Amino acid sequence: MDLGTLTTQHNFSDSASPGDVDFLKFQLNEISTFTATISGITGGARVNVALVLDLNGNNVADPGETLESQNAISTTFTMDEPVSDGAYFLQITPSGATSGAYTLAFSATAIPEAVDAGDSLASARDVGILSESMSNFVDVIQQGDVDADRIILADISDLTATLTGVTESMTVTLLRDLNGNSQLDTGENLEGISISSATTLNEPLSAGTYFLQIEPLSFSSIKVTCEPRFLP
């Protein structure tokens, strides 16, 4: 079933029978928090609900596209997942030999403070000249993403970048664009670390153009806040 752009809560009721798989396709146009609740499971049925980001548009849950998968066994569960814009589907699969009915309610709520970073150095979000009054950047990092921010330092500075909300493995790389070609060339990679929890990078830097790049190493989807600051 193709629901188009998800703008309101949808309720879907069906019976879960062995060998029967339900697909609910939808589109998100904003960075959002996706919530799904399944209830009313009868007859001792076992149901698996998977949230899939259809990166290649083939309507198949390919390796690396499943953001969340949960089992419900005659009980109620809630899925709460930060997601970027894109094409998604819910896959509801009976995982046992018993049939039964279920009700699935799901919706997406936009994250108003979130902004979508570029997915490469060439298309990086342009932060501009970093000032002491810069606000935090909130984004959703998920499999298939490479988030990049372009930052200009007007003077010699100590640059700090604090990342919070980190619950999965990702790499954070600080680059200097010496020749202004928005590419990673030899000698431009200043620091690269793998993290799985809140982290602060601190680098003394000269004036110039820099990139802060974040890339997930897992199939999960998380909401990350990046707080860049500088000390002149």
Coordinates of C-alpha atoms in Angstrom, one line a residue:
M1 CA 0.0 0.0 0.0
D2 CA 1.4 3.4 -1.0
L3 CA 0.4 6.2 1.4
G4 CA 2.2 9.0 -0.4
T5 CA 3.6 11.7 1.8
L6 CA 3.1 11.0 5.5
T7 CA 1.5 14.1 7.0
T8 CA -1.0 12.7 9.6
Q9 CA -1.3 9.6 11.8
H10 CA -2.3 6.4 9.9
N11 CA -4.0 3.4 11.5
F12 CA -3.7 0.1 9.8
S13 CA -5.5 -3.1 11.0
D14 CA -5.0 -6.6 9.5
S15 CA -4.5 -10.2 10.5
A16 CA -1.1 -11.7 10.8
S17 CA -1.0 -15.1 9.1
P18 CA 2.1 -17.3 8.6
G19 CA 3.6 -16.5 5.1
D20 CA 1.7 -13.2 4.8
V21 CA 3.8 -10.0 4.7
D22 CA 2.3 -6.5 4.7
F23 CA 4.1 -3.4 3.2
L24 CA 3.2 0.2 3.9
K25 CA 5.1 2.6 1.7
F26 CA 5.4 6.4 2.5
Q27 CA 7.5 9.5 1.8
L28 CA 8.9 11.9 4.3
N29 CA 9.8 15.4 3.2
E30 CA 11.3 16.7 6.4
I31 CA 13.7 15.5 9.1
S32 CA 11.3 13.9 11.6
T33 CA 10.8 11.6 14.5
F34 CA 8.9 8.5 13.3
T35 CA 6.7 6.8 15.8
A36 CA 4.8 3.5 15.4
T37 CA 2.7 1.6 17.9
I38 CA 1.3 -1.9 17.5
S39 CA -1.4 -3.1 19.7
G40 CA -4.4 -5.5 19.9
I41 CA -2.4 -8.6 18.9
T42 CA -4.7 -11.6 19.3
G43 CA -4.4 -15.3 19.2
G44 CA -0.8 -15.4 20.5
A45 CA 0.5 -14.2 17.2
R46 CA 4.1 -13.0 16.8
V47 CA 4.6 -10.0 14.6
N48 CA 7.9 -8.3 13.4
V49 CA 7.7 -4.6 12.3
A50 CA 10.7 -3.2 10.4
L51 CA 11.3 0.4 9.3
V52 CA 13.1 0.4 6.0
L53 CA 14.8 3.4 4.2
D54 CA 14.5 2.6 0.5
L55 CA 17.8 4.1 -0.6
N56 CA 17.7 2.8 -4.1
G57 CA 13.9 2.9 -4.7
N58 CA 13.5 -0.8 -5.5
N59 CA 10.8 -1.5 -2.8
V60 CA 13.0 -4.2 -1.2
A61 CA 14.7 -4.2 2.2
D62 CA 18.3 -4.5 1.0
P63 CA 21.2 -5.0 3.3
G64 CA 21.9 -1.8 5.2
E65 CA 18.4 -0.3 4.7
T66 CA 16.6 -1.5 7.8
L67 CA 16.8 1.2 10.4
E68 CA 14.8 -0.5 13.1
S69 CA 13.2 -3.9 13.6
Q70 CA 11.2 -5.0 16.6
N71 CA 9.1 -8.1 17.5
A72 CA 5.8 -7.9 19.3
I73 CA 4.4 -11.1 20.9
S74 CA 0.8 -10.6 22.1
T75 CA 1.7 -7.2 23.6
T76 CA 2.1 -3.5 22.8
F77 CA 5.4 -2.0 21.6
T78 CA 6.4 1.5 20.4
M79 CA 9.0 2.3 17.8
D80 CA 10.5 5.9 18.1
E81 CA 13.1 6.7 15.5
P82 CA 14.7 10.0 14.2
V83 CA 14.8 9.9 10.4
S84 CA 15.8 12.1 7.5
D85 CA 13.6 12.9 4.5
G86 CA 13.3 10.1 1.9
A87 CA 11.3 7.1 0.8
Y88 CA 10.4 4.5 3.5
F89 CA 8.2 1.5 4.1
L90 CA 7.1 -0.5 7.0
Q91 CA 7.3 -4.3 6.6
I92 CA 5.0 -6.3 8.9
T93 CA 5.9 -10.0 9.0
P94 CA 4.4 -12.7 11.1
S95 CA 7.2 -14.5 12.8
G96 CA 5.4 -17.5 14.3
A97 CA 3.0 -20.3 13.3
T98 CA -0.1 -18.7 14.9
S99 CA -2.5 -16.3 13.2
G100 CA -4.0 -13.2 14.8
A101 CA -5.2 -9.7 14.3
Y102 CA -3.2 -6.5 15.1
T103 CA -3.5 -2.7 14.8
L104 CA -0.6 -0.5 13.8
A105 CA -0.7 3.3 14.3
F106 CA 2.2 5.4 12.9
S107 CA 3.1 9.1 12.3
A108 CA 6.0 11.4 11.8
T109 CA 6.6 14.7 13.6
A110 CA 9.1 17.2 12.1
I111 CA 12.1 18.1 14.2
P112 CA 11.9 21.9 13.8
E113 CA 15.5 22.7 14.8
A114 CA 17.0 20.2 12.4
V115 CA 18.8 21.2 9.3
D116 CA 20.0 18.9 6.5
A117 CA 23.7 18.9 6.0
G118 CA 25.3 18.3 2.6
D119 CA 26.1 14.7 1.8
S120 CA 29.6 15.4 0.3
L121 CA 32.3 18.1 0.6
A122 CA 31.1 19.6 -2.7
S123 CA 27.5 20.0 -1.4
A124 CA 28.4 20.7 2.2
R125 CA 26.2 23.0 4.3
D126 CA 27.8 26.4 4.3
V127 CA 28.1 27.6 7.9
G128 CA 30.1 30.6 6.8
I129 CA 32.5 32.5 9.1
L130 CA 32.3 30.9 12.6
S131 CA 31.3 33.4 15.3
E132 CA 31.0 33.2 19.0
S133 CA 27.2 33.4 18.7
M134 CA 26.8 30.4 16.4
S135 CA 23.9 28.1 17.3
N136 CA 23.9 24.3 17.5
F137 CA 23.3 22.2 14.4
V138 CA 20.8 19.4 14.8
D139 CA 20.7 16.7 12.2
V140 CA 19.7 13.0 11.8
I141 CA 22.6 10.7 10.9
Q142 CA 21.7 7.4 9.4
Q143 CA 23.0 4.7 7.1
G144 CA 23.8 6.0 3.6
D145 CA 24.5 9.6 4.9
V146 CA 27.7 11.6 4.9
D147 CA 27.1 14.9 6.6
A148 CA 29.5 17.7 5.9
D149 CA 29.7 21.3 7.1
R150 CA 31.9 24.0 5.6
I151 CA 33.3 26.4 8.2
I152 CA 35.5 29.5 7.7
L153 CA 37.8 30.7 10.4
A154 CA 38.7 34.4 10.0
D155 CA 41.7 34.3 12.4
I156 CA 43.9 31.9 14.3
S157 CA 41.6 30.0 16.7
D158 CA 41.1 27.0 18.9
L159 CA 38.2 25.2 17.2
T160 CA 36.0 23.0 19.4
A161 CA 33.2 20.8 18.1
T162 CA 31.0 19.0 20.6
L163 CA 28.8 16.2 19.4
T164 CA 25.9 15.0 21.6
G165 CA 23.2 12.4 21.2
V166 CA 25.8 9.9 19.8
T167 CA 24.7 6.4 20.6
E168 CA 26.1 4.5 17.6
S169 CA 29.5 4.2 16.0
M170 CA 30.5 7.0 13.5
T171 CA 33.6 8.7 12.2
V172 CA 34.2 12.4 12.6
T173 CA 36.8 14.0 10.3
L174 CA 38.2 17.5 10.4
L175 CA 39.6 18.7 7.0
R176 CA 41.2 21.8 5.7
D177 CA 40.5 22.9 2.2
L178 CA 43.9 24.4 1.3
N179 CA 43.2 24.9 -2.4
G180 CA 39.5 25.6 -2.3
N181 CA 38.4 22.7 -4.5
S182 CA 36.0 21.1 -2.0
Q183 CA 37.8 17.8 -2.2
L184 CA 40.0 15.8 0.2
D185 CA 43.6 16.2 -1.1
T186 CA 46.9 14.9 0.3
G187 CA 47.7 16.7 3.5
E188 CA 44.3 18.1 4.1
N189 CA 43.0 15.5 6.6
L190 CA 43.7 17.1 10.0
E191 CA 42.0 14.7 12.4
G192 CA 39.8 11.6 12.0
I193 CA 38.3 9.6 14.9
S194 CA 35.8 6.9 15.5
I195 CA 33.2 7.6 18.3
S196 CA 30.2 6.0 19.9
S197 CA 29.3 8.5 22.6
A198 CA 29.3 12.3 23.2
T199 CA 32.7 13.7 22.1
T200 CA 34.5 17.0 21.8
L201 CA 37.1 17.7 19.2
N202 CA 39.6 20.5 20.0
E203 CA 42.1 21.8 17.4
P204 CA 44.3 24.9 17.3
L205 CA 43.8 26.2 13.7
S206 CA 45.0 29.0 11.5
A207 CA 42.6 31.2 9.4
G208 CA 41.1 29.3 6.5
T209 CA 38.3 27.1 5.2
Y210 CA 37.6 23.8 6.9
F211 CA 35.1 20.9 6.7
L212 CA 33.6 18.9 9.5
Q213 CA 32.4 15.5 8.2
I214 CA 30.3 12.9 10.0
E215 CA 29.7 9.4 8.7
P216 CA 27.8 6.6 10.4
L217 CA 29.3 3.1 10.7
S218 CA 26.1 1.3 11.7
F219 CA 22.6 0.8 10.2
S220 CA 20.9 2.8 12.9
S221 CA 19.5 6.3 12.7
I222 CA 20.2 8.9 15.5
K223 CA 19.7 12.6 16.2
V224 CA 23.0 14.4 16.7
T225 CA 23.7 17.9 17.9
C226 CA 27.0 19.5 16.7
E227 CA 28.1 22.6 18.6
P228 CA 31.1 24.3 17.0
R229 CA 32.9 27.1 18.9
F230 CA 36.1 28.9 18.7
L231 CA 38.4 30.8 21.1
P232 CA 40.2 33.6 19.4

